XYZ file of C-alpha atoms in Angstrom:
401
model
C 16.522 22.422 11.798
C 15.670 19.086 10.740
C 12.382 17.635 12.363
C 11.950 13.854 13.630
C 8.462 12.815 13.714
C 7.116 9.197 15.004
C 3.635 7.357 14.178
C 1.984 8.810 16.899
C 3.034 12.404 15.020
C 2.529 11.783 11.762
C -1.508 10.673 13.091
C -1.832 14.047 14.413
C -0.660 15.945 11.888
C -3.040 15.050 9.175
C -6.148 14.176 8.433
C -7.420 11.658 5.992
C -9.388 14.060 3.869
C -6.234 16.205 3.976
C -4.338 12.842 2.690
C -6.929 12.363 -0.216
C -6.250 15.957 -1.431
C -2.488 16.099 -1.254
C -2.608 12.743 -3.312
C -5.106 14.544 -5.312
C -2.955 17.805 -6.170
C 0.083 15.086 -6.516
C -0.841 13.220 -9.205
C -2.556 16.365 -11.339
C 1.352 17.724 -11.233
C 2.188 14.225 -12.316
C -0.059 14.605 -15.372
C 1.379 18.057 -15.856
C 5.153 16.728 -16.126
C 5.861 18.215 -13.071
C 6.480 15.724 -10.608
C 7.958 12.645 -10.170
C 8.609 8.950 -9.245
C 11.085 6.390 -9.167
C 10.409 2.374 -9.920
C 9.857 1.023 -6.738
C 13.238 -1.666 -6.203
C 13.327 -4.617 -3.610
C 16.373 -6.633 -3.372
C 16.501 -9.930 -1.861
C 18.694 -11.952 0.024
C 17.898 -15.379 2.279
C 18.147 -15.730 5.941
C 16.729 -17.786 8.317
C 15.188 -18.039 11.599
C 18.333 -19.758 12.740
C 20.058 -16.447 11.606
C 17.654 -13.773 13.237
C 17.187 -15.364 16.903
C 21.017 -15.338 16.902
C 21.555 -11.930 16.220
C 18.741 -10.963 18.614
C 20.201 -13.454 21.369
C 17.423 -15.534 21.941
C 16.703 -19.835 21.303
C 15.475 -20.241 17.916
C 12.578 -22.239 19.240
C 11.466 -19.110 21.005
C 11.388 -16.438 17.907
C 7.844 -17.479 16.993
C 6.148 -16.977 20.219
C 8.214 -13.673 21.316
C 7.681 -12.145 18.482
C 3.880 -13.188 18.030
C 3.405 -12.370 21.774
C 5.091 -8.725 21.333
C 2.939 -8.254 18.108
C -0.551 -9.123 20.370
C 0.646 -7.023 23.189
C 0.361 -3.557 20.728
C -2.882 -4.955 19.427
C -1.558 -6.156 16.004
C -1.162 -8.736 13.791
C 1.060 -11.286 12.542
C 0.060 -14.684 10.186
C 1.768 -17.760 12.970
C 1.713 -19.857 9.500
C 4.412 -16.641 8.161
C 7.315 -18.553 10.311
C 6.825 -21.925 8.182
C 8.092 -20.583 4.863
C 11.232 -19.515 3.979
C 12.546 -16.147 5.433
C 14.420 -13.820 3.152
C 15.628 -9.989 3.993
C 14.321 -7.379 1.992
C 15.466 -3.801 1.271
C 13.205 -2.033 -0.619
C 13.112 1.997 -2.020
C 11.269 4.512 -3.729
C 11.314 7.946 -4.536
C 9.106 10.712 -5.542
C 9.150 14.520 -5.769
C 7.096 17.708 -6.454
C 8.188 20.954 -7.925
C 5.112 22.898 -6.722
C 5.807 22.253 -3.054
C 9.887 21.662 -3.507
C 9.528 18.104 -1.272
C 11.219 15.408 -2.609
C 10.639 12.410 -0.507
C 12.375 8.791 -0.270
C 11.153 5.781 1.383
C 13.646 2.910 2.652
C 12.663 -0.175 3.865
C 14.651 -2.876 5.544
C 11.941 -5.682 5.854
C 12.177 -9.710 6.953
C 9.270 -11.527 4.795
C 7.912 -14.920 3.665
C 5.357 -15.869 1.497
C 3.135 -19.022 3.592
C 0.425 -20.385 1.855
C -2.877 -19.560 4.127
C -6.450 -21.084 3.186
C -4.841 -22.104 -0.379
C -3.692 -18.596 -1.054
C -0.301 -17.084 -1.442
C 0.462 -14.258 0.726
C 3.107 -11.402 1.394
C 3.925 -11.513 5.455
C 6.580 -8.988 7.254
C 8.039 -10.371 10.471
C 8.544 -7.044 12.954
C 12.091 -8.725 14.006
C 12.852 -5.262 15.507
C 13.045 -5.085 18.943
C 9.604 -4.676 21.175
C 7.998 -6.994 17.541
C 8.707 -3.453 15.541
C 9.679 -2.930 12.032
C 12.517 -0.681 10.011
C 10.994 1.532 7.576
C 11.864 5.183 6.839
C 10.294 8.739 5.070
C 13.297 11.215 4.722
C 12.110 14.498 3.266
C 14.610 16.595 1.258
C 14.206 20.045 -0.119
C 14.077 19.990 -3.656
C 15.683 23.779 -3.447
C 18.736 23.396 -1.536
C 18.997 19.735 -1.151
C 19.021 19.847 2.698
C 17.604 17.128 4.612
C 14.519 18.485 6.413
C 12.170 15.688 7.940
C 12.934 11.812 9.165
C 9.611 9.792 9.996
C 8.577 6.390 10.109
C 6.546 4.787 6.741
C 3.722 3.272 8.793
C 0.950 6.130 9.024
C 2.134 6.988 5.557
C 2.152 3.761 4.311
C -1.208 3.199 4.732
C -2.580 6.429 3.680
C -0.761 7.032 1.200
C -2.521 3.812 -0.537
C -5.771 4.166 -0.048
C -6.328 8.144 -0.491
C -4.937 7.349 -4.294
C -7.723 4.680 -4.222
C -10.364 7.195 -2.938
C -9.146 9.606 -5.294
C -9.617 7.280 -8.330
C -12.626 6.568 -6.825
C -13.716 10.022 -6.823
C -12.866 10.492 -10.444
C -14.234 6.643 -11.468
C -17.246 5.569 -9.714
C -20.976 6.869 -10.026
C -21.652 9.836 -7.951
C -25.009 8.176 -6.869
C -22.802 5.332 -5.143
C -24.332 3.472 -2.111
C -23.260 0.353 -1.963
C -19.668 -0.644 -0.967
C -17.966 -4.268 -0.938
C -14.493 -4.898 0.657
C -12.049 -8.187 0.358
C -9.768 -7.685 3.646
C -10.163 -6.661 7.415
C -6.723 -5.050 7.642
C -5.237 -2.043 8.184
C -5.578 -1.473 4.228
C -9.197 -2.397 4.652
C -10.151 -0.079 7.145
C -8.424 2.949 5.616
C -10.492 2.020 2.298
C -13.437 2.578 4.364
C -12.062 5.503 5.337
C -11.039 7.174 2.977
C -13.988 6.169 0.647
C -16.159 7.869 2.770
C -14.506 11.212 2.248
C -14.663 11.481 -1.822
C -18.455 9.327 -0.985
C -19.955 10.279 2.359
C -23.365 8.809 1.021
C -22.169 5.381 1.053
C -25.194 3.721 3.059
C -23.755 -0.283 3.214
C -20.511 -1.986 3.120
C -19.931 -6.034 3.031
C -17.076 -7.326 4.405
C -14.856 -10.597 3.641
C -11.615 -12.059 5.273
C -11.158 -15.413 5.787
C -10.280 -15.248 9.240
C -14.154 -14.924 10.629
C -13.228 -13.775 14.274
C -11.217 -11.120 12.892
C -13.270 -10.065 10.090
C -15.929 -9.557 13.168
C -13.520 -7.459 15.140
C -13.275 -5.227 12.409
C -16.674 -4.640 11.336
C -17.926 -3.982 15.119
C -14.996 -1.306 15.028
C -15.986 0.652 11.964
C -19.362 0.219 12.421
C -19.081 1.892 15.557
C -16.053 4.501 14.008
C -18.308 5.603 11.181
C -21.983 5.054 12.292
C -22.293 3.326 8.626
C -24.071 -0.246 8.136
C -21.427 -2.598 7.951
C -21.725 -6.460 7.953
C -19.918 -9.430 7.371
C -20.169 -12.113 4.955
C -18.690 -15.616 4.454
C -17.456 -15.313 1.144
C -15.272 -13.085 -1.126
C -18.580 -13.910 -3.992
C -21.221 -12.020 -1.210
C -18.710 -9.322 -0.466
C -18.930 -8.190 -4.147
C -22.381 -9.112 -5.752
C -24.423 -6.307 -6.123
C -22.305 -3.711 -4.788
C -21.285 0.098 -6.405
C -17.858 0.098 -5.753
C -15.688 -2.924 -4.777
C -12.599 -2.933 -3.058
C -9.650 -5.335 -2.770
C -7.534 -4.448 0.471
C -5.620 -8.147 0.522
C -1.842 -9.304 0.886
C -2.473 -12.563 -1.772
C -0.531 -13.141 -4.678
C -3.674 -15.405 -5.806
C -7.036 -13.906 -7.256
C -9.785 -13.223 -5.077
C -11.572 -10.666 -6.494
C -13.057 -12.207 -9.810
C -14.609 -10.103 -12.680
C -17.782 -12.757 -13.564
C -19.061 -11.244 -9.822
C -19.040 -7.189 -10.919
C -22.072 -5.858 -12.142
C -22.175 -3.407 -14.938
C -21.922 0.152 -13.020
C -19.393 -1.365 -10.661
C -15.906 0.652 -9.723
C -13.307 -1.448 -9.128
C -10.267 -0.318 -6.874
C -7.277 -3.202 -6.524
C -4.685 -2.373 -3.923
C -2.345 -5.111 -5.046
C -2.296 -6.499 -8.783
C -2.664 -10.209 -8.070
C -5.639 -9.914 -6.387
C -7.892 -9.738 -9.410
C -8.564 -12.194 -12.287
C -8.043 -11.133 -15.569
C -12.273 -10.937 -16.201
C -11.944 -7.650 -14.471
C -9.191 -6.210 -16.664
C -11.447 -7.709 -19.676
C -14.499 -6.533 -18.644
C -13.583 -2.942 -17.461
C -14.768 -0.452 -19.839
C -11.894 2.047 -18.550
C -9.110 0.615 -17.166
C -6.845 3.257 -14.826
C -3.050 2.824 -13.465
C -1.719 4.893 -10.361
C 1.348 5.383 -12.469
C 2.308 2.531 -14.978
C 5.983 3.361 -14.927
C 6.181 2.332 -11.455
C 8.251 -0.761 -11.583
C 5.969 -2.037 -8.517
C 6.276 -5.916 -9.126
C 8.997 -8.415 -7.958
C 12.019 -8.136 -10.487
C 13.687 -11.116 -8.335
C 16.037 -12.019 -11.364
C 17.560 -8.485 -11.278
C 17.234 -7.634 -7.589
C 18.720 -11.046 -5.871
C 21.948 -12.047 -4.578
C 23.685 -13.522 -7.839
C 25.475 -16.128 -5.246
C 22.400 -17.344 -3.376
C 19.991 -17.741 -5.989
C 17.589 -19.864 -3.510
C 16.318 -16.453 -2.486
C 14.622 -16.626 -5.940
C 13.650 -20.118 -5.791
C 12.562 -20.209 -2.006
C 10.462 -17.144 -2.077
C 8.869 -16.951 -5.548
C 6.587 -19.910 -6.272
C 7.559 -21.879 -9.741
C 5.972 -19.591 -12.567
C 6.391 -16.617 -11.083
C 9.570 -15.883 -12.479
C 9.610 -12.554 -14.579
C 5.863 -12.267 -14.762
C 4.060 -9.176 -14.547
C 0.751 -8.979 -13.867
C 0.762 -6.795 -17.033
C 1.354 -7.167 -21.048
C 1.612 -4.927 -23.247
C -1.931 -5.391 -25.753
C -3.604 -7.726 -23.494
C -6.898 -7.352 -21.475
C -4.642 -6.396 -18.595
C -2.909 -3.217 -20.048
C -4.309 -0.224 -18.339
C -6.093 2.226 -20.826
C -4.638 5.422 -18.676
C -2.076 6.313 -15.758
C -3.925 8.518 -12.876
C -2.141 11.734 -13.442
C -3.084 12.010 -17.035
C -7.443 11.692 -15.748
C -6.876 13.976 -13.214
C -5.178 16.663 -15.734
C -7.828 15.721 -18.311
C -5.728 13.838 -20.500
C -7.968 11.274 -21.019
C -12.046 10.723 -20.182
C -12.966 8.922 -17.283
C -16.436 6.938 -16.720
C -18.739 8.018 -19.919
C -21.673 5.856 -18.791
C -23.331 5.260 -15.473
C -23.375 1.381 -16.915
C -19.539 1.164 -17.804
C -17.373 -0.746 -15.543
C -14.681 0.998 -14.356
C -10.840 -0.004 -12.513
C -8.586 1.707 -10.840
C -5.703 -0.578 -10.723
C -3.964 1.271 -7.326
C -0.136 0.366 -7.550
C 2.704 2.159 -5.865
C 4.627 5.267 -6.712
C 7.268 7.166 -4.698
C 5.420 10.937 -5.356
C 3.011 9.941 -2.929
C 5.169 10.031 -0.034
C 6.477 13.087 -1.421
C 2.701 14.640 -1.629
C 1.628 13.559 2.306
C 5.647 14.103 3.505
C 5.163 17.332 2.317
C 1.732 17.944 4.176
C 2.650 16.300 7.082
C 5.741 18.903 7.449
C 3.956 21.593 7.103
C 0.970 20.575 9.613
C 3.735 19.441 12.058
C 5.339 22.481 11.870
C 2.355 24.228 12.740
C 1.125 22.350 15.635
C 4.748 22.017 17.108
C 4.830 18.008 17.039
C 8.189 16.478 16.484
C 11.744 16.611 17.782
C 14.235 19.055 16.394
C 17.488 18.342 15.730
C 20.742 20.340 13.856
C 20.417 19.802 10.219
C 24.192 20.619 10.199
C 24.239 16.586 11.627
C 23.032 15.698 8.081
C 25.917 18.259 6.016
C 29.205 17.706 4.885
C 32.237 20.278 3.912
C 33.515 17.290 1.769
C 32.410 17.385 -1.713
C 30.415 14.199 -2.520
């Protein structure tokens, strides 16, 4: 039987310290040559607002505030200044697998983004244009033995986790053990799962700062995992405060502009980036050891390969000029990584030598970690009898592919 899981599932099944150690075991097969992970792809092509509330039946002048309004109904977020750029549809996928648990896992997305400029910044919005303000992103779990199709589940739970247990776990393996002191750029979902899931590879952590620009929401959040985690948390009023004098500093943003900027780490300091613009090249020069998730992930925005050849303006509306090509990386600059993840954790390489060394865990994507909490979340679901069942022979063909 082939088992259909939702969010609410997926929560249940697995625990965040249970995340950190699947993404753990994951990456020390990754080191081994014994799992692996596909570039992450995203292909673009325009549409509009004009487009969408025609398709979904409603007056264009009214997609802004349903969708907003459905989004604040479930408690959630969505930038209002996202509906005055551009619009393009993205389909996205990755794919990872491990031969020590047979689970080979892809990831599909089917995503409507733009890319507003908010408080001078660039950032990367999705627009939940799924009915009830939902989005379209799927786990499907294959057996890496006999190829049969053997879990379907939603990416959000994942999604998150997945990202910040590989930060905790680089974390574990990068910053001082004596660790105190935490600062965080963000009050999203990615921010809160940082605090989370630092606090399970560093349960000593005493103080975290907090910085988003949007001061009633940055508030919001600290009262909640103050209260979540009984650990002093405060906020601050700028990204500089968040990460002066801290142990380990976190970037949990969505900008394509740097926030986090290396002349503000002090010598001791772990760095952990979620997203690779988000830094300034003075941390990359300053790190003493400089760690990649996986560098052959392919996890930037190849719009000249990955863009409808006949509507080029999905280039041109959604990448800013300069963008075009870069990577955040080059090969023999201060921004090349000195390791990948799997090869620390299998003791390829050394980690942090020096309670003064700076360290940075540059915490990019790769498909084996849906594969690694997939897998887990199976197996727990399994266990505690959450999900739907439903006749894998729905999923098989007599017709040779």
């Amino acid at each position: 039987m082939t088992l259909i899981l939702n969010n609410t599932e997926v929560a249940k099944a697995v625990t965040m310290a249970e995340c950190v150690d699947a993404i753990e075991d994951a990456f020390i097969e990754v080191g081994r040559g014994w799992a692996m992970s596909d570039p992450r792809i995203d292909r673009h092509m325009p549409t509009s607002k004009e487009a969408i509330a025609q398709e979904l039946g409603i007056p264009v002048d009214q997609l802004e505030h349903k969708i907003l309004n459905e989004r604040i109904a479930k408690d959630a977020y969505v930038e209002p200044e996202a509906f005055g750029a551009p619009l393009i549809y993205m389909f996205k996928t990755m794919f990872g697998a491990i031969h020590k648990t047979g689970i080979a896992a892809v990831r599909t997305s089917s995503e409507v983004l733009s890319m507003p400029v908010i408080n001078g910044d660039l950032r990367y919005c999705k627009i939940p244009t799924g009915p009830g303000g939902r989005y379209t992103s799927l786990i499907q779990l294959f057996s890496a033995r006999t190829g049969q199709l053997l879990c379907i589940m939603p990416d959000g739970y994942i999604q998150r986790n997945r990202v910040v247990a590989t930060g905790a776990v680089g974390t574990k393996h990068l910053a001082r053990k004596d660790a105190k002191r935490v600062g965080i750029l963000g009050s999203g979902m990615m921010a809160g799962g940082s605090i989370e899931a630092t606090l399970v590879v560093r349960p000593g952590i005493e103080h975290i700062k907090v910085f988003s620009p949007n001061a009633k929401h940055r508030e919001a959040f600290v009262q909640h995992w103050r209260e979540r985690t009984g650990v002093d948390i405060v906020g601050v009023e700028s990204a500089e405060a968040a990460m002066r004098d801290v142990d380990i500093a976190i970037g949990a943003t969505n900008t394509f502009t740097p926030v986090l900027r290396g002349e503000w780490i002090a010598p001791g300091t772990h760095i952990n980036s979620t997203t690779p613009n988000e830094t300034d090249e003075a941390c990359h020069r300053r790190a003493d050891v400089r760690v990649m998730t996986w560098w052959s992930h392919g996890d930037r925005f190849d719009a000249d390969d990955y863009v409808l050849p006949a509507a080029p303006e999905a280039h041109v509306k959604l990448f800013p000029e300069g963008r075009k090509g870069d990577s955040p990386w080059a090969l023999n600059t201060p921004q090349w990584p000195t390791a990948e993840l799997g090869d620390l954790l299998a003791g390829k390489v050394a980690g942090r030598t020096s309670p003064k060394q700076i360290t940075f865990h540059i915490n990019a994507s790769a498909g084996v970690q849906f594969a690694a909490l997939g897998g887990k979340i199976l197996e727990n679901a399994r266990k505690k009898g959450l999900g739907h069942e439903v006749p894998t022979d729905w999923f098989l063909e007599e017709l040779h592919p």
